Each structure stands twice: as C-alpha cells, then as structure tokens.
PDB file of C-alpha atoms and ligand atoms in Angstrom:
ATOM      1  CA  MET A   1      -2.753  -8.669   4.287  1.00 85.00           C
ATOM      2  CA  ALA A   2      -0.782  -7.042   7.036  1.00 96.00           C
ATOM      3  CA  LEU A   3       1.768  -4.308   7.474  1.00 98.00           C
ATOM      4  CA  LEU A   4       5.052  -5.583   8.879  1.00 98.00           C
ATOM      5  CA  ASP A   5       7.390  -3.684  11.221  1.00 98.00           C
ATOM      6  CA  ILE A   6      10.609  -2.547   9.574  1.00 98.00           C
ATOM      7  CA  LEU A   7      13.799  -2.942  11.633  1.00 98.00           C
ATOM      8  CA  HIS A   8      16.062   0.080  11.933  1.00 95.00           C
ATOM      9  CA  PHE A   9      19.847   0.361  11.993  1.00 92.00           C
ATOM     10  CA  PRO A  10      21.726  -0.375  14.247  1.00 89.00           C
ATOM     11  CA  ASP A  11      19.413  -3.288  15.124  1.00 95.00           C
ATOM     12  CA  PRO A  12      21.700  -6.371  15.101  1.00 98.00           C
ATOM     13  CA  ARG A  13      18.935  -8.425  13.479  1.00 98.00           C
ATOM     14  CA  LEU A  14      19.653  -6.567  10.223  1.00 98.00           C
ATOM     15  CA  ARG A  15      23.033  -8.341  10.218  1.00 98.00           C
ATOM     16  CA  ARG A  16      21.696 -11.891  10.087  1.00 98.00           C
ATOM     17  CA  LYS A  17      21.954 -13.921   6.895  1.00 98.00           C
ATOM     18  CA  ALA A  18      18.739 -15.126   5.309  1.00 98.00           C
ATOM     19  CA  LEU A  19      18.324 -18.815   4.524  1.00 98.00           C
ATOM     20  CA  PRO A  20      17.338 -20.150   1.090  1.00 98.00           C
ATOM     21  CA  VAL A  21      13.630 -20.834   0.573  1.00 98.00           C
ATOM     22  CA  GLU A  22      13.059 -24.561   0.149  1.00 97.00           C
ATOM     23  CA  VAL A  23       9.429 -24.625  -0.930  1.00 96.00           C
ATOM     24  CA  VAL A  24       7.304 -21.847  -2.369  1.00 97.00           C
ATOM     25  CA  ASP A  25       4.086 -22.539  -0.488  1.00 97.00           C
ATOM     26  CA  ASP A  26       1.013 -20.551   0.611  1.00 97.00           C
ATOM     27  CA  ALA A  27       2.769 -19.349   3.764  1.00 97.00           C
ATOM     28  CA  LEU A  28       5.557 -17.860   1.663  1.00 98.00           C
ATOM     29  CA  LYS A  29       3.046 -16.260  -0.723  1.00 98.00           C
ATOM     30  CA  LYS A  30       1.343 -14.630   2.266  1.00 98.00           C
ATOM     31  CA  THR A  31       4.726 -13.305   3.442  1.00 98.00           C
ATOM     32  CA  VAL A  32       5.375 -11.873  -0.032  1.00 98.00           C
ATOM     33  CA  GLU A  33       1.940 -10.185  -0.083  1.00 98.00           C
ATOM     34  CA  ASP A  34       2.607  -8.607   3.300  1.00 98.00           C
ATOM     35  CA  MET A  35       6.036  -7.477   2.129  1.00 98.00           C
ATOM     36  CA  PHE A  36       4.526  -5.777  -0.939  1.00 98.00           C
ATOM     37  CA  GLU A  37       1.938  -4.041   1.228  1.00 98.00           C
ATOM     38  CA  THR A  38       4.657  -2.888   3.640  1.00 98.00           C
ATOM     39  CA  MET A  39       6.909  -1.681   0.807  1.00 98.00           C
ATOM     40  CA  TYR A  40       4.137   0.314  -0.950  1.00 98.00           C
ATOM     41  CA  ASP A  41       2.955   1.763   2.348  1.00 98.00           C
ATOM     42  CA  ALA A  42       6.430   2.908   3.446  1.00 98.00           C
ATOM     43  CA  PRO A  43       6.826   3.917   0.573  1.00 98.00           C
ATOM     44  CA  GLY A  44       9.888   2.258  -0.885  1.00 98.00           C
ATOM     45  CA  ILE A  45      11.054   0.755  -4.181  1.00 98.00           C
ATOM     46  CA  GLY A  46      12.229  -2.467  -2.587  1.00 99.00           C
ATOM     47  CA  LEU A  47      12.091  -4.506   0.617  1.00 99.00           C
ATOM     48  CA  ALA A  48      14.123  -7.507   1.754  1.00 99.00           C
ATOM     49  CA  ALA A  49      12.701 -10.071   4.197  1.00 99.00           C
ATOM     50  CA  THR A  50      15.602  -9.384   6.593  1.00 98.00           C
ATOM     51  CA  GLN A  51      14.216  -5.862   7.094  1.00 98.00           C
ATOM     52  CA  VAL A  52      10.964  -7.265   8.460  1.00 98.00           C
ATOM     53  CA  ASN A  53      12.699  -9.853  10.642  1.00 98.00           C
ATOM     54  CA  ILE A  54      12.076 -12.804   8.334  1.00 98.00           C
ATOM     55  CA  LEU A  55      15.204 -14.824   7.643  1.00 98.00           C
ATOM     56  CA  GLN A  56      14.313 -16.117   4.199  1.00 98.00           C
ATOM     57  CA  GLN A  57      15.915 -15.150   0.905  1.00 98.00           C
ATOM     58  CA  VAL A  58      12.989 -13.121  -0.408  1.00 98.00           C
ATOM     59  CA  ALA A  59      12.878  -9.585  -1.785  1.00 98.00           C
ATOM     60  CA  VAL A  60      10.106  -7.526  -3.349  1.00 98.00           C
ATOM     61  CA  ILE A  61      10.816  -4.683  -5.768  1.00 98.00           C
ATOM     62  CA  ASP A  62       8.837  -2.118  -7.743  1.00 98.00           C
ATOM     63  CA  VAL A  63      10.860   0.680  -9.307  1.00 98.00           C
ATOM     64  CA  SER A  64       8.067   1.840 -11.660  1.00 98.00           C
ATOM     65  CA  GLU A  65       6.600   5.368 -11.471  1.00 97.00           C
ATOM     66  CA  ASP A  66       3.040   4.084 -11.253  1.00 97.00           C
ATOM     67  CA  LYS A  67       3.813   1.305  -8.772  1.00 97.00           C
ATOM     68  CA  ASN A  68       2.366  -1.307 -11.086  1.00 97.00           C
ATOM     69  CA  GLU A  69       5.415  -3.479 -11.807  1.00 98.00           C
ATOM     70  CA  PRO A  70       5.761  -5.686  -8.734  1.00 98.00           C
ATOM     71  CA  ARG A  71       8.673  -8.113  -8.845  1.00 98.00           C
ATOM     72  CA  CYS A  72       9.428 -10.827  -6.347  1.00 98.00           C
ATOM     73  CA  LEU A  73      12.826 -12.483  -6.150  1.00 98.00           C
ATOM     74  CA  ILE A  74      13.206 -15.733  -4.218  1.00 98.00           C
ATOM     75  CA  ASN A  75      16.736 -17.095  -3.598  1.00 98.00           C
ATOM     76  CA  PRO A  76      18.202 -14.396  -5.863  1.00 98.00           C
ATOM     77  CA  ASN A  77      21.748 -14.834  -7.089  1.00 98.00           C
ATOM     78  CA  ILE A  78      23.739 -12.433  -9.263  1.00 98.00           C
ATOM     79  CA  ILE A  79      25.475 -14.467 -11.955  1.00 98.00           C
ATOM     80  CA  GLU A  80      26.894 -11.591 -13.996  1.00 98.00           C
ATOM     81  CA  ARG A  81      27.921  -8.000 -13.328  1.00 98.00           C
ATOM     82  CA  GLU A  82      28.894  -5.372 -15.876  1.00 98.00           C
ATOM     83  CA  GLY A  83      30.114  -1.801 -15.657  1.00 98.00           C
ATOM     84  CA  GLU A  84      30.070   0.588 -12.737  1.00 98.00           C
ATOM     85  CA  GLU A  85      27.650   3.293 -11.688  1.00 97.00           C
ATOM     86  CA  GLU A  86      27.232   5.550  -8.688  1.00 97.00           C
ATOM     87  CA  MET A  87      23.764   6.347  -7.363  1.00 98.00           C
ATOM     88  CA  ARG A  88      22.399   8.123  -4.332  1.00 97.00           C
ATOM     89  CA  GLU A  89      20.780   5.494  -2.156  1.00 98.00           C
ATOM     90  CA  GLY A  90      18.458   5.448   0.794  1.00 97.00           C
ATOM     91  CA  CYS A  91      17.086   2.607   2.889  1.00 98.00           C
ATOM     92  CA  LEU A  92      13.889   2.087   4.859  1.00 98.00           C
ATOM     93  CA  SER A  93      16.054   0.612   7.650  1.00 97.00           C
ATOM     94  CA  VAL A  94      18.329   3.676   7.744  1.00 95.00           C
ATOM     95  CA  PRO A  95      15.752   6.480   7.650  1.00 91.00           C
ATOM     96  CA  GLU A  96      16.644   9.964   6.444  1.00 88.00           C
ATOM     97  CA  ILE A  97      20.181   9.038   5.434  1.00 91.00           C
ATOM     98  CA  PHE A  98      21.230   9.217   1.793  1.00 92.00           C
ATOM     99  CA  ALA A  99      24.631   8.429   0.359  1.00 92.00           C
ATOM    100  CA  HIS A 100      26.272   7.664  -2.952  1.00 95.00           C
ATOM    101  CA  VAL A 101      27.182   4.025  -3.538  1.00 96.00           C
ATOM    102  CA  LYS A 102      29.131   2.492  -6.428  1.00 97.00           C
ATOM    103  CA  ARG A 103      27.627  -0.679  -7.817  1.00 98.00           C
ATOM    104  CA  ALA A 104      27.529  -2.683 -11.035  1.00 98.00           C
ATOM    105  CA  GLN A 105      25.632  -0.837 -13.785  1.00 98.00           C
ATOM    106  CA  LYS A 106      24.124  -4.034 -15.155  1.00 98.00           C
ATOM    107  CA  VAL A 107      23.416  -7.341 -13.456  1.00 98.00           C
ATOM    108  CA  THR A 108      22.009 -10.702 -14.458  1.00 99.00           C
ATOM    109  CA  VAL A 109      20.074 -12.378 -11.667  1.00 98.00           C
ATOM    110  CA  GLU A 110      18.813 -15.902 -11.268  1.00 98.00           C
ATOM    111  CA  ALA A 111      15.924 -16.435  -8.871  1.00 98.00           C
ATOM    112  CA  LEU A 112      12.709 -18.349  -8.326  1.00 98.00           C
ATOM    113  CA  ASP A 113       9.384 -16.716  -9.121  1.00 96.00           C
ATOM    114  CA  LEU A 114       6.219 -17.008  -7.016  1.00 95.00           C
ATOM    115  CA  GLU A 115       5.402 -20.302  -8.710  1.00 95.00           C
ATOM    116  CA  GLY A 116       8.758 -21.659  -7.611  1.00 96.00           C
ATOM    117  CA  LYS A 117      10.012 -21.656 -11.200  1.00 97.00           C
ATOM    118  CA  PRO A 118      13.586 -20.562 -11.981  1.00 98.00           C
ATOM    119  CA  MET A 119      13.901 -17.318 -13.910  1.00 98.00           C
ATOM    120  CA  THR A 120      16.655 -15.065 -15.172  1.00 98.00           C
ATOM    121  CA  LEU A 121      16.442 -11.295 -15.121  1.00 98.00           C
ATOM    122  CA  GLU A 122      18.727  -8.769 -16.765  1.00 98.00           C
ATOM    123  CA  ALA A 123      18.598  -5.359 -15.149  1.00 98.00           C
ATOM    124  CA  GLU A 124      20.271  -1.988 -15.365  1.00 98.00           C
ATOM    125  CA  GLY A 125      19.817   1.474 -13.917  1.00 97.00           C
ATOM    126  CA  LEU A 126      17.636   1.852 -10.835  1.00 98.00           C
ATOM    127  CA  LEU A 127      16.365  -1.746 -11.020  1.00 98.00           C
ATOM    128  CA  ALA A 128      19.944  -3.068 -11.011  1.00 98.00           C
ATOM    129  CA  VAL A 129      20.813  -0.843  -8.041  1.00 98.00           C
ATOM    130  CA  CYS A 130      17.732  -1.952  -6.136  1.00 98.00           C
ATOM    131  CA  ILE A 131      18.387  -5.656  -6.795  1.00 98.00           C
ATOM    132  CA  GLN A 132      21.960  -5.305  -5.494  1.00 98.00           C
ATOM    133  CA  HIS A 133      20.738  -3.333  -2.454  1.00 98.00           C
ATOM    134  CA  GLU A 134      18.129  -6.020  -1.591  1.00 99.00           C
ATOM    135  CA  ILE A 135      20.516  -8.948  -2.091  1.00 98.00           C
ATOM    136  CA  ASP A 136      22.949  -7.181   0.251  1.00 98.00           C
ATOM    137  CA  HIS A 137      20.178  -7.051   2.910  1.00 99.00           C
ATOM    138  CA  LEU A 138      19.675 -10.817   2.571  1.00 99.00           C
ATOM    139  CA  GLN A 139      23.390 -11.198   3.375  1.00 98.00           C
ATOM    140  CA  GLY A 140      23.209  -8.856   6.372  1.00 98.00           C
ATOM    141  CA  LYS A 141      24.783  -5.940   4.564  1.00 98.00           C
ATOM    142  CA  LEU A 142      23.613  -2.308   4.504  1.00 98.00           C
ATOM    143  CA  PHE A 143      24.396   0.462   1.992  1.00 98.00           C
ATOM    144  CA  ILE A 144      26.154   2.479   4.688  1.00 96.00           C
ATOM    145  CA  ASP A 145      28.756  -0.312   4.918  1.00 96.00           C
ATOM    146  CA  TYR A 146      30.204   1.087   1.689  1.00 96.00           C
ATOM    147  CA  LEU A 147      30.954   4.444   3.332  1.00 94.00           C
ATOM    148  CA  SER A 148      34.221   5.288   5.066  1.00 92.00           C
ATOM    149  CA  PRO A 149      34.292   4.198   8.753  1.00 93.00           C
ATOM    150  CA  LEU A 150      34.374   7.859   9.787  1.00 93.00           C
ATOM    151  CA  LYS A 151      31.247   8.761   7.811  1.00 90.00           C
ATOM    152  CA  ARG A 152      29.475   5.626   9.014  1.00 89.00           C
ATOM    153  CA  ASP A 153      30.287   6.397  12.637  1.00 90.00           C
ATOM    154  CA  ARG A 154      28.915   9.923  12.268  1.00 90.00           C
ATOM    155  CA  LEU A 155      25.710   8.586  10.732  1.00 87.00           C
ATOM    156  CA  LYS A 156      25.330   6.018  13.506  1.00 88.00           C
ATOM    157  CA  LYS A 157      25.635   8.713  16.186  1.00 90.00           C
ATOM    158  CA  LYS A 158      23.152  10.931  14.359  1.00 87.00           C
ATOM    159  CA  LEU A 159      20.644   8.076  14.050  1.00 85.00           C
ATOM    160  CA  LEU A 160      20.995   6.930  17.656  1.00 87.00           C
ATOM    161  CA  LYS A 161      20.414  10.503  18.817  1.00 88.00           C
ATOM    162  CA  ALA A 162      17.319  10.819  16.632  1.00 84.00           C
ATOM    163  CA  GLN A 163      15.968   7.487  17.920  1.00 84.00           C
ATOM    164  CA  LYS A 164      16.540   8.540  21.521  1.00 86.00           C
ATOM    165  CA  THR A 165      14.711  11.832  20.949  1.00 86.00           C
ATOM    166  CA  ALA A 166      11.805   9.993  19.373  1.00 85.00           C
ATOM    167  CA  GLN A 167      11.580   7.657  22.386  1.00 83.00           C
ATOM    168  CA  THR A 168      11.656  10.341  25.073  1.00 82.00           C
ATOM    169  CA  GLU A 169       9.463  12.812  23.163  1.00 71.00           C
ATOM    170  CA  PRO A 170       6.679  10.698  21.636  1.00 64.00           C
ATOM    171  CA  SER A 171       4.381  13.689  21.304  1.00 55.00           C
ATOM    172  CA  GLY A 172       6.836  15.457  19.060  1.00 50.00           C
ATOM    173  CA  ALA A 173       7.346  18.218  21.608  1.00 53.00           C
ATOM    174  CA  ARG A 174      10.926  19.185  22.269  1.00 50.00           C
ATOM    175  CA  ALA A 175      12.231  19.707  25.796  1.00 52.00           C
ATOM    176  CA  PRO A 176      14.073  23.004  26.225  1.00 51.00           C
ATOM    177  CA  SER A 177      17.799  22.423  25.834  1.00 48.00           C
ATOM    178  CA  LEU A 178      19.806  23.047  28.987  1.00 49.00           C
TER     179      LEU A 178
HETATM  180  O1  GNR B 201      13.069   2.828  -1.184  1.00 87.04           O
HETATM  181  C1  GNR B 201      14.268   2.649  -1.432  1.00 87.04           C
HETATM  182  N1  GNR B 201      14.889   3.467  -2.299  1.00 87.04           N
HETATM  183  C2  GNR B 201      16.174   3.247  -2.798  1.00 87.04           C
HETATM  184  C3  GNR B 201      16.804   4.274  -3.481  1.00 87.04           C
HETATM  185  C4  GNR B 201      18.071   4.099  -4.008  1.00 87.04           C
HETATM  186  C5  GNR B 201      18.699   2.891  -3.864  1.00 87.04           C
HETATM  187  C6  GNR B 201      18.094   1.853  -3.185  1.00 87.04           C
HETATM  188  C7  GNR B 201      16.835   2.018  -2.658  1.00 87.04           C
HETATM  189  S1  GNR B 201      16.054   0.702  -1.837  1.00 87.04           S
HETATM  190  C8  GNR B 201      15.001   1.566  -0.734  1.00 87.04           C
HETATM  191  C9  GNR B 201      14.077   0.602   0.003  1.00 87.04           C
HETATM  192  C10 GNR B 201      14.906  -0.303   0.862  1.00 87.04           C
HETATM  193  O2  GNR B 201      15.421   0.026   1.896  1.00 87.04           O
HETATM  194  N2  GNR B 201      15.101  -1.511   0.427  1.00 87.04           N
HETATM  195  O3  GNR B 201      15.870  -2.373   1.122  1.00 87.04           O
HETATM  196 NI1   NI B 202      17.257  -1.118   2.216  1.00 87.04          NI
END
C-alpha cells in the first residue's frame, strides 16, 4: 500500500483524458488499493485516477459515514440520468474551494468491478453527485468548470496566490507585508 500524490489545479495533467482499462489484473488492483488508501487519508469521499496522475478510467468512492462502503468503478459510463439537484461540492485537487454545482439527481452507471465483471449501479443523492464528479475527472473536467468564467478566474488567482505563499513560506511563517 502506498499514498499517492494528488495533483492540484491548475496542473494541466488534470485535463488529460483517461483511457479505458483493458484488463483487470494485479497491477490494476494494486493501483485501486493505493487509491483507496489515498482517498481515506486525504480524507475524501471519492478519487479519480486522473487526480493521482494515472490515465486509466478508474475511480474509488466511499460516501458512507463510517467509511466502510468502498466502491470501485472501472470504465464507468452513465447510461441514464434523471432529475436535477444542486449540491455544494469540493475537490481534493481544488483545495479549500467549495461551490454549488447542478447535476442529475439520479444516475444509472455501467462499469466493471474489481473482478472485471460488468455491473450496473443506480445512485442518487451524494453517491450520484460523487459518481458524476469522478467521471468528469476521468474526462479531464473539474467542478469549477461549471462556474461562470469570472468566478473561475477569481478562484484560479486565489489558488495560485495560496500555492505561491506555500512555496516561499514552507515553515508557515508569514513575511511582513510591504
Ligand atoms: O471529498 C470530496 N467531497 C465531495 C463533496 C461534494 C461533491 C463531490 C465531492 S468529491 C471530493 C473528492 C474528490 O475530489 N474527488 O474527485
Ligand atoms: Ni475531485
């Protein structure tokens, strides 16, 4: 098991499209284990392979209170959407930013499980939101893409400034402002 590094916006690698998994083998299972460990450690309710610089269509999810309902989706594909719902979202790749996003209230997803067997999952509420958020990652899309260009630009500036501060002040000390 190993913790993986999570990429942060505006890293261009978050924009790459993941490729379908062709065989569910031991190497992939190891990747999935590491992704679960990274997600629980963060902590987050979901993690897409794109976020840890792996270009395969794999996402791990656990929206349960007790963190005991791990789900792994391989080559996920939404085949049905129903209704509309707005939820406040966050993302491990866009730290400390939260914004409301409108998504389908209910989705039906086809995917492979860890045995490589096809499965169908019907989801609503937080699970449905999380599935849509993770599938977006696999297509190079981030939740902030749903915001107005003005809001997104403000967030980008705020994040770049925070990242710069973190780089020049690793100790956490703040230089006096001039
Ligand atoms: O941990 C996460 N919480 C969350 C909250 C609302 C909507 C989506 C999410 S997913 C996020 C983890 C993450 O970045 N997954 O890609
Ligand atoms: Ni995310």
